[in-house]
Coordinates of C-alpha atoms in Angstrom, one line a residue:
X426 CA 180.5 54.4 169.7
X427 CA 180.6 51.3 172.5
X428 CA 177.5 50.9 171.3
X429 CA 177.7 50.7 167.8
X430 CA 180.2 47.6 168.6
X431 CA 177.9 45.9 170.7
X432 CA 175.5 46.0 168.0
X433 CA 177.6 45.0 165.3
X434 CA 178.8 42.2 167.6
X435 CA 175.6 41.0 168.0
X436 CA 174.9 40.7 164.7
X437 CA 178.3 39.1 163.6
X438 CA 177.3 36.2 166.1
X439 CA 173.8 36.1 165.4
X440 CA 174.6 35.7 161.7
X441 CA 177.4 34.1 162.2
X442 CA 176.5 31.6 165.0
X443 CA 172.7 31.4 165.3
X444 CA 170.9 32.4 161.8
X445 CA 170.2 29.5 159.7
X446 CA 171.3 30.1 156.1
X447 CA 168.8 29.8 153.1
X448 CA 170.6 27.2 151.3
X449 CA 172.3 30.0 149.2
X450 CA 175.8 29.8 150.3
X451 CA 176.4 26.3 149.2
X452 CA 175.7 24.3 145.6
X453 CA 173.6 21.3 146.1
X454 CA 175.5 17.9 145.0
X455 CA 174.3 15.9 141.9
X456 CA 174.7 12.7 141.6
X457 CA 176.2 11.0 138.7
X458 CA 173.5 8.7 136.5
X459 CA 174.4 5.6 135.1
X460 CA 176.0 5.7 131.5
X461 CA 173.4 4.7 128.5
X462 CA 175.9 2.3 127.7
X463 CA 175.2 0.0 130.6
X464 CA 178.3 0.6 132.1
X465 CA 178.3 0.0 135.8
X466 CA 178.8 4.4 137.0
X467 CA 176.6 4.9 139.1
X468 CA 177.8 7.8 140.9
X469 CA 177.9 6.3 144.5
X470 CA 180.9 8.3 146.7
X471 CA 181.5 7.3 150.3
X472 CA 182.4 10.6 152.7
X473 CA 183.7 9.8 155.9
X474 CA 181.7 10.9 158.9
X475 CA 182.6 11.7 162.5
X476 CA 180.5 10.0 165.2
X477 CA 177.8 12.2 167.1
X478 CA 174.8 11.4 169.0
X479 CA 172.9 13.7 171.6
X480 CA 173.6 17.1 172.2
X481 CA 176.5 17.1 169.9
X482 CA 174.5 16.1 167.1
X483 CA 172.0 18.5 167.9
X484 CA 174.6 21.0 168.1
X485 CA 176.6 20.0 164.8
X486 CA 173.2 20.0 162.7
X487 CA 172.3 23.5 163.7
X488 CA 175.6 25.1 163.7
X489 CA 176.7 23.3 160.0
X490 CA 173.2 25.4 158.2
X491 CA 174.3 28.4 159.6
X492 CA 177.1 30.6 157.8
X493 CA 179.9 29.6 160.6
X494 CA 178.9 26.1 159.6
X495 CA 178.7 26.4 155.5
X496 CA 182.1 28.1 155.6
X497 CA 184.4 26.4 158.6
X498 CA 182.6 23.3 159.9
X499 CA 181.3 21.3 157.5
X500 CA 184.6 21.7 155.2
X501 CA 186.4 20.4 158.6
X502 CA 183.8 17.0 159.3
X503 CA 183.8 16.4 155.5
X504 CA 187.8 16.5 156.1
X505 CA 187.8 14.1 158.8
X506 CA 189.3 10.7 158.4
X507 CA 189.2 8.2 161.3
X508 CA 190.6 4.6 160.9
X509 CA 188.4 2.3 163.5
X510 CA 189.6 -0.7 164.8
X511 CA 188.1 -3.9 164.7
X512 CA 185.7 -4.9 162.0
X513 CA 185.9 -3.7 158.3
X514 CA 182.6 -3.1 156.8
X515 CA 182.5 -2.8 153.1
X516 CA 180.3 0.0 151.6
X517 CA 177.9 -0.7 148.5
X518 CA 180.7 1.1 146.5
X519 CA 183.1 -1.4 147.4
X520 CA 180.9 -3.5 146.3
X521 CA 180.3 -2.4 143.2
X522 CA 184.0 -1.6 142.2
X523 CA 184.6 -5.4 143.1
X524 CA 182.2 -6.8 141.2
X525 CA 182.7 -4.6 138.2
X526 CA 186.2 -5.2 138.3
X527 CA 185.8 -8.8 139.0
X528 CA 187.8 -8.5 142.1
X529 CA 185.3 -10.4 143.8
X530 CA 181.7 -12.3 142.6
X531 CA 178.3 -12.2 144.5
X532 CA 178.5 -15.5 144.9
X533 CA 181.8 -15.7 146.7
X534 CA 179.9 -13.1 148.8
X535 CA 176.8 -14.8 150.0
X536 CA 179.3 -18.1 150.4
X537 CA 181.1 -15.5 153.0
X538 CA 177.9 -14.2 154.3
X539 CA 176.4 -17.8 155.1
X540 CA 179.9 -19.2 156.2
X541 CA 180.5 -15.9 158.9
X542 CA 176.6 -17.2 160.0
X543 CA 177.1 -20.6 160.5
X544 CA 180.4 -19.7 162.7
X545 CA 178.6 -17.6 164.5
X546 CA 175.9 -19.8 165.6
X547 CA 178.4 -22.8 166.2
X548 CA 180.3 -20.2 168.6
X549 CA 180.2 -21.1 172.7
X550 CA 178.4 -18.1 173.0
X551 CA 175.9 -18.2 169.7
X552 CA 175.2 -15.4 167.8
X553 CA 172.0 -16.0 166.2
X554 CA 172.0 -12.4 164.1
X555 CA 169.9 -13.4 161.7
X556 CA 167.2 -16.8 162.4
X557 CA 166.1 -17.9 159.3
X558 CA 168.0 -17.9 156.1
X559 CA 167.8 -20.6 153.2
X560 CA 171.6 -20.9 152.3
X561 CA 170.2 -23.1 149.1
X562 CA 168.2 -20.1 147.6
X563 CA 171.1 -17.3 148.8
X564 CA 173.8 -18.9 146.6
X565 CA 171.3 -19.2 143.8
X566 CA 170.0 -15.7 144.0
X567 CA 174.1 -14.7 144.0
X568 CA 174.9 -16.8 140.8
X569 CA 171.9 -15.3 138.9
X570 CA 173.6 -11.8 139.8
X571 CA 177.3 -13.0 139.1
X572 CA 176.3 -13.9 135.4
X573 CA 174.5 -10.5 135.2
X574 CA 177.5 -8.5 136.1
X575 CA 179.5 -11.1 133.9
X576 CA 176.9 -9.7 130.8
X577 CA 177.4 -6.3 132.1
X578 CA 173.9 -6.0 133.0
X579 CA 172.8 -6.1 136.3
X580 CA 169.3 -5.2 137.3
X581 CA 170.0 -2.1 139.5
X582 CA 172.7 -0.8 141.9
X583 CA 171.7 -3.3 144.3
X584 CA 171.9 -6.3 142.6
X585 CA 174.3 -8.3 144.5
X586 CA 174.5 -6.4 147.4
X587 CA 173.7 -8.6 150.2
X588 CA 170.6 -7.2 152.5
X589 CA 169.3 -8.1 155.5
X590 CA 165.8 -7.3 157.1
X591 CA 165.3 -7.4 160.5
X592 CA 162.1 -9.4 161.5
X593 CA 159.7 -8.5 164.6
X594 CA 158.9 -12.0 165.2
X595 CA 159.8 -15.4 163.9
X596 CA 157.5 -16.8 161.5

């Protein structure tokens, strides 16, 4: 009979704890496409996320495919809230609510962007995050997408969004 427990204890955790699941026990998220009517839906969502790296990443990513994880952990992380301090960094929804709401252009954007450089290089201690930028050809890249989301056309879900690329060495 001790036996019989064993074994069933065994499998509970091996099932449980161990055995990745087959992608069965959860439905896979769609995303919403943008409206025909050129409305600006594009289905983005932001889900708060808590920080992991290492062993507890590692950890987290096997344990949330196996059924423990489907059912208890990954309803708990997708829970999980956490105000940080310091910097705000807007999301590409934010974004895109503000400009479709007109809350905010991307041109008072890129004037934001290029002002927050130019600080930062002026600082005692400069910056330098980003090298080269043309400041000219940034605002007028921004006004061409401020009159598109003005027509209710912009070209895709990134227009506007400022982007940076990271360069391996200065040209």
């Amino acid at each position: 009979m001790e036996l019989i427990w064993l074994v069933l204890l065994v499998l509970v955790l091996y099932f449980g704890l161990f055995h990745r699941g087959s992608g069965g026990w959860t439905k896979p998220e769609v995303r919403e496409k943008g409206t025909a009517d050129g409305s600006l839906r594009y289905g983005f969502t932001d889900i708060p996320a808590m920080r992991l790296s290492g062993l507890s990443l590692n950890v987290t990513a096997h344990l949330s495919n196996t059924i423990f994880g489907q059912l208890i952990l990954v309803p708990l992380i997708m829970s999980v809230t956490e105000e940080r301090p310091g910097f705000n960094f807007k999301s590409i929804s934010d974004f895109l609510e503000g400009y479709k709401s007109g809350k905010i252009t991307p041109t008072q954007v890129a004037k934001n962007i290029i002002s927050a450089l130019e600080d930062a290089d002026q600082a005692v201690m400069p910056l330098r995050a980003i090298v080269q930028y043309e400041g000219d050809q940034i605002i007028k890249m921004a006004e061409a997408s401020t009159a598109r989301y003005r027509a209710n056309a912009p070209l895709s879900p990134l227009d506007g969004i400022p982007v940076c690329l990271k360069e391996e060495i200065k040209v």
